[in-house]
Amino acid sequence: MTEYEAYQEHIYYTHDTYCQIVIRHASFDAAHMLAAMWKREISLEDLTQTKIGEQSDQIRSTISAISSLI
């Protein structure tokens, strides 16, 4: 193997390693973003009637406050 071929092989392996690291970190970022999104979401199955009632009461009070301004 000549010196030039050895250098080309070194460049090939260095670039390959760099790409693997970039892809690995991109997958970590994607997993982190998904975990944060799942943490903020509320499943419809987890909502109870009391929570739904609280939300509807808040909406009603907001609508009544807006209608009283008109």
mmCIF file of N, CA and C in Angstrom:
data_model
loop_
_atom_site.group_PDB
_atom_site.id
_atom_site.type_symbol
_atom_site.label_atom_id
_atom_site.label_comp_id
_atom_site.label_asym_id
_atom_site.label_seq_id
_atom_site.Cartn_x
_atom_site.Cartn_y
_atom_site.Cartn_z
ATOM 1 N N MET A 1 0.857 -1.173 0.000
ATOM 2 C CA MET A 1 0.000 0.000 0.000
ATOM 3 C C MET A 1 0.904 1.237 0.000
ATOM 4 N N THR A 2 0.607 2.109 -0.914
ATOM 5 C CA THR A 2 1.419 3.317 -0.997
ATOM 6 C C THR A 2 0.979 4.315 0.072
ATOM 7 N N GLU A 3 1.762 5.343 0.211
ATOM 8 C CA GLU A 3 1.440 6.367 1.214
ATOM 9 C C GLU A 3 0.132 7.080 0.854
ATOM 10 N N TYR A 4 -0.064 7.293 -0.438
ATOM 11 C CA TYR A 4 -1.292 7.966 -0.898
ATOM 12 C C TYR A 4 -2.527 7.114 -0.611
ATOM 13 N N GLU A 5 -2.448 5.819 -0.852
ATOM 14 C CA GLU A 5 -3.569 4.912 -0.575
ATOM 15 C C GLU A 5 -3.862 4.846 0.920
ATOM 16 N N ALA A 6 -2.822 4.847 1.734
ATOM 17 C CA ALA A 6 -2.998 4.832 3.186
ATOM 18 C C ALA A 6 -3.693 6.109 3.645
ATOM 19 N N TYR A 7 -3.306 7.232 3.040
ATOM 20 C CA TYR A 7 -3.935 8.507 3.381
ATOM 21 C C TYR A 7 -5.409 8.504 2.978
ATOM 22 N N GLN A 8 -5.718 7.987 1.788
ATOM 23 C CA GLN A 8 -7.107 7.898 1.347
ATOM 24 C C GLN A 8 -7.929 7.008 2.277
ATOM 25 N N GLU A 9 -7.361 5.910 2.708
ATOM 26 C CA GLU A 9 -8.050 5.012 3.629
ATOM 27 C C GLU A 9 -8.290 5.704 4.966
ATOM 28 N N HIS A 10 -7.301 6.447 5.435
ATOM 29 C CA HIS A 10 -7.450 7.195 6.684
ATOM 30 C C HIS A 10 -8.585 8.212 6.561
ATOM 31 N N ILE A 11 -8.623 8.953 5.454
ATOM 32 C CA ILE A 11 -9.682 9.937 5.226
ATOM 33 C C ILE A 11 -11.033 9.237 5.175
ATOM 34 N N TYR A 12 -11.120 8.087 4.510
ATOM 35 C CA TYR A 12 -12.368 7.330 4.414
ATOM 36 C C TYR A 12 -12.873 6.943 5.805
ATOM 37 N N TYR A 13 -12.008 6.364 6.634
ATOM 38 C CA TYR A 13 -12.425 5.924 7.962
ATOM 39 C C TYR A 13 -12.759 7.113 8.879
ATOM 40 N N THR A 14 -12.018 8.200 8.749
ATOM 41 C CA THR A 14 -12.291 9.389 9.553
ATOM 42 C C THR A 14 -13.660 9.965 9.203
ATOM 43 N N HIS A 15 -13.962 10.060 7.918
ATOM 44 C CA HIS A 15 -15.258 10.580 7.478
ATOM 45 C C HIS A 15 -16.377 9.640 7.904
ATOM 46 N N ASP A 16 -16.158 8.350 7.784
ATOM 47 C CA ASP A 16 -17.163 7.363 8.189
ATOM 48 C C ASP A 16 -17.481 7.485 9.678
ATOM 49 N N THR A 17 -16.466 7.634 10.499
ATOM 50 C CA THR A 17 -16.654 7.788 11.939
ATOM 51 C C THR A 17 -17.396 9.078 12.258
ATOM 52 N N TYR A 18 -17.037 10.155 11.576
ATOM 53 C CA TYR A 18 -17.714 11.439 11.776
ATOM 54 C C TYR A 18 -19.209 11.315 11.454
ATOM 55 N N CYS A 19 -19.526 10.683 10.343
ATOM 56 C CA CYS A 19 -20.932 10.523 9.950
ATOM 57 C C CYS A 19 -21.702 9.686 10.967
ATOM 58 N N GLN A 20 -21.088 8.642 11.472
ATOM 59 C CA GLN A 20 -21.748 7.818 12.485
ATOM 60 C C GLN A 20 -22.054 8.626 13.740
ATOM 61 N N ILE A 21 -21.123 9.465 14.156
ATOM 62 C CA ILE A 21 -21.324 10.283 15.351
ATOM 63 C C ILE A 21 -22.452 11.283 15.125
ATOM 64 N N VAL A 22 -22.478 11.918 13.956
ATOM 65 C CA VAL A 22 -23.530 12.893 13.648
ATOM 66 C C VAL A 22 -24.895 12.215 13.650
ATOM 67 N N ILE A 23 -24.997 11.050 13.044
ATOM 68 C CA ILE A 23 -26.275 10.328 13.000
ATOM 69 C C ILE A 23 -26.698 9.904 14.404
ATOM 70 N N ARG A 24 -25.749 9.446 15.218
ATOM 71 C CA ARG A 24 -26.073 9.036 16.583
ATOM 72 C C ARG A 24 -26.614 10.209 17.389
ATOM 73 N N HIS A 25 -25.978 11.371 17.286
ATOM 74 C CA HIS A 25 -26.437 12.538 18.034
ATOM 75 C C HIS A 25 -27.772 13.052 17.509
ATOM 76 N N ALA A 26 -28.017 12.920 16.222
ATOM 77 C CA ALA A 26 -29.314 13.306 15.670
ATOM 78 C C ALA A 26 -30.413 12.407 16.223
ATOM 79 N N SER A 27 -30.126 11.129 16.392
ATOM 80 C CA SER A 27 -31.126 10.232 16.972
ATOM 81 C C SER A 27 -31.368 10.550 18.443
ATOM 82 N N PHE A 28 -30.312 10.955 19.168
ATOM 83 C CA PHE A 28 -30.496 11.366 20.562
ATOM 84 C C PHE A 28 -31.391 12.594 20.647
ATOM 85 N N ASP A 29 -31.151 13.561 19.758
ATOM 86 C CA ASP A 29 -31.965 14.782 19.745
ATOM 87 C C ASP A 29 -33.426 14.468 19.428
ATOM 88 N N ALA A 30 -33.646 13.585 18.460
ATOM 89 C CA ALA A 30 -35.013 13.223 18.092
ATOM 90 C C ALA A 30 -35.717 12.518 19.250
ATOM 91 N N ALA A 31 -35.012 11.623 19.928
ATOM 92 C CA ALA A 31 -35.605 10.924 21.072
ATOM 93 C C ALA A 31 -35.924 11.908 22.193
ATOM 94 N N HIS A 32 -35.054 12.876 22.419
ATOM 95 C CA HIS A 32 -35.284 13.880 23.451
ATOM 96 C C HIS A 32 -36.508 14.732 23.115
ATOM 97 N N MET A 33 -36.635 15.120 21.854
ATOM 98 C CA MET A 33 -37.783 15.922 21.440
ATOM 99 C C MET A 33 -39.087 15.135 21.579
ATOM 100 N N LEU A 34 -39.060 13.856 21.220
ATOM 101 C CA LEU A 34 -40.258 13.023 21.368
ATOM 102 C C LEU A 34 -40.641 12.860 22.833
ATOM 103 N N ALA A 35 -39.652 12.633 23.686
ATOM 104 C CA ALA A 35 -39.940 12.470 25.113
ATOM 105 C C ALA A 35 -40.546 13.739 25.685
ATOM 106 N N ALA A 36 -40.041 14.891 25.281
ATOM 107 C CA ALA A 36 -40.590 16.157 25.772
ATOM 108 C C ALA A 36 -42.015 16.356 25.273
ATOM 109 N N MET A 37 -42.277 15.974 24.036
ATOM 110 C CA MET A 37 -43.622 16.114 23.488
ATOM 111 C C MET A 37 -44.596 15.171 24.210
ATOM 112 N N TRP A 38 -44.169 13.933 24.431
ATOM 113 C CA TRP A 38 -45.037 12.966 25.122
ATOM 114 C C TRP A 38 -45.309 13.397 26.555
ATOM 115 N N LYS A 39 -44.348 14.068 27.176
ATOM 116 C CA LYS A 39 -44.528 14.521 28.554
ATOM 117 C C LYS A 39 -45.618 15.587 28.640
ATOM 118 N N ARG A 40 -45.713 16.450 27.615
ATOM 119 C CA ARG A 40 -46.697 17.533 27.618
ATOM 120 C C ARG A 40 -48.092 17.065 27.205
ATOM 121 N N GLU A 41 -48.176 15.969 26.465
ATOM 122 C CA GLU A 41 -49.472 15.514 25.972
ATOM 123 C C GLU A 41 -50.285 14.863 27.080
ATOM 124 N N ILE A 42 -51.607 15.006 26.957
ATOM 125 C CA ILE A 42 -52.524 14.352 27.880
ATOM 126 C C ILE A 42 -53.389 13.409 27.061
ATOM 127 N N SER A 43 -53.425 12.177 27.448
ATOM 128 C CA SER A 43 -54.232 11.191 26.743
ATOM 129 C C SER A 43 -55.706 11.431 27.024
ATOM 130 N N LEU A 44 -56.538 11.205 26.030
ATOM 131 C CA LEU A 44 -57.976 11.359 26.236
ATOM 132 C C LEU A 44 -58.507 10.336 27.243
ATOM 133 N N GLU A 45 -57.843 9.201 27.314
ATOM 134 C CA GLU A 45 -58.250 8.183 28.282
ATOM 135 C C GLU A 45 -57.970 8.622 29.714
ATOM 136 N N ASP A 46 -56.957 9.462 29.884
ATOM 137 C CA ASP A 46 -56.580 9.921 31.221
ATOM 138 C C ASP A 46 -57.472 11.044 31.738
ATOM 139 N N LEU A 47 -58.196 11.692 30.844
ATOM 140 C CA LEU A 47 -59.075 12.771 31.282
ATOM 141 C C LEU A 47 -60.287 12.188 32.015
ATOM 142 N N THR A 48 -60.585 12.746 33.139
ATOM 143 C CA THR A 48 -61.770 12.324 33.876
ATOM 144 C C THR A 48 -62.881 13.330 33.616
ATOM 145 N N GLN A 49 -64.050 12.997 34.023
ATOM 146 C CA GLN A 49 -65.178 13.900 33.827
ATOM 147 C C GLN A 49 -64.978 15.189 34.620
ATOM 148 N N THR A 50 -64.320 15.122 35.761
ATOM 149 C CA THR A 50 -64.110 16.338 36.551
ATOM 150 C C THR A 50 -63.166 17.287 35.825
ATOM 151 N N LYS A 51 -62.112 16.740 35.215
ATOM 152 C CA LYS A 51 -61.186 17.590 34.474
ATOM 153 C C LYS A 51 -61.888 18.201 33.262
ATOM 154 N N ILE A 52 -62.706 17.409 32.600
ATOM 155 C CA ILE A 52 -63.448 17.929 31.452
ATOM 156 C C ILE A 52 -64.422 19.002 31.923
ATOM 157 N N GLY A 53 -65.064 18.769 33.071
ATOM 158 C CA GLY A 53 -65.980 19.752 33.620
ATOM 159 C C GLY A 53 -65.276 21.046 33.987
ATOM 160 N N GLU A 54 -64.070 20.940 34.560
ATOM 161 C CA GLU A 54 -63.303 22.139 34.908
ATOM 162 C C GLU A 54 -62.969 22.943 33.670
ATOM 163 N N GLN A 55 -62.586 22.263 32.623
ATOM 164 C CA GLN A 55 -62.261 22.957 31.377
ATOM 165 C C GLN A 55 -63.487 23.644 30.798
ATOM 166 N N SER A 56 -64.623 22.947 30.809
ATOM 167 C CA SER A 56 -65.830 23.552 30.244
ATOM 168 C C SER A 56 -66.289 24.739 31.103
ATOM 169 N N ASP A 57 -66.113 24.661 32.435
ATOM 170 C CA ASP A 57 -66.448 25.800 33.298
ATOM 171 C C ASP A 57 -65.573 27.007 32.977
ATOM 172 N N GLN A 58 -64.305 26.782 32.737
ATOM 173 C CA GLN A 58 -63.405 27.872 32.385
ATOM 174 C C GLN A 58 -63.808 28.498 31.054
ATOM 175 N N ILE A 59 -64.190 27.666 30.109
ATOM 176 C CA ILE A 59 -64.613 28.175 28.806
ATOM 177 C C ILE A 59 -65.899 28.985 28.955
ATOM 178 N N ARG A 60 -66.847 28.478 29.743
ATOM 179 C CA ARG A 60 -68.106 29.203 29.955
ATOM 180 C C ARG A 60 -67.865 30.553 30.618
ATOM 181 N N SER A 61 -66.989 30.587 31.624
ATOM 182 C CA SER A 61 -66.719 31.853 32.305
ATOM 183 C C SER A 61 -66.023 32.836 31.369
ATOM 184 N N THR A 62 -65.155 32.353 30.516
ATOM 185 C CA THR A 62 -64.489 33.222 29.548
ATOM 186 C C THR A 62 -65.490 33.776 28.550
ATOM 187 N N ILE A 63 -66.396 32.936 28.072
ATOM 188 C CA ILE A 63 -67.411 33.389 27.121
ATOM 189 C C ILE A 63 -68.344 34.404 27.769
ATOM 190 N N SER A 64 -68.750 34.152 29.008
ATOM 191 C CA SER A 64 -69.636 35.101 29.684
ATOM 192 C C SER A 64 -68.952 36.435 29.936
ATOM 193 N N ALA A 65 -67.640 36.388 30.254
ATOM 194 C CA ALA A 65 -66.889 37.629 30.468
ATOM 195 C C ALA A 65 -66.772 38.426 29.169
ATOM 196 N N ILE A 66 -66.574 37.740 28.075
ATOM 197 C CA ILE A 66 -66.472 38.418 26.784
ATOM 198 C C ILE A 66 -67.826 38.971 26.366
ATOM 199 N N SER A 67 -68.894 38.192 26.578
ATOM 200 C CA SER A 67 -70.223 38.665 26.177
ATOM 201 C C SER A 67 -70.676 39.845 27.024
ATOM 202 N N SER A 68 -70.230 39.933 28.297
ATOM 203 C CA SER A 68 -70.602 41.057 29.126
ATOM 204 C C SER A 68 -69.911 42.339 28.679
ATOM 205 N N LEU A 69 -68.779 42.207 28.014
ATOM 206 C CA LEU A 69 -68.066 43.370 27.503
ATOM 207 C C LEU A 69 -68.744 43.945 26.246
ATOM 208 N N ILE A 70 -69.471 43.105 25.572
ATOM 209 C CA ILE A 70 -70.088 43.534 24.308
ATOM 210 C C ILE A 70 -71.347 44.301 24.550
#
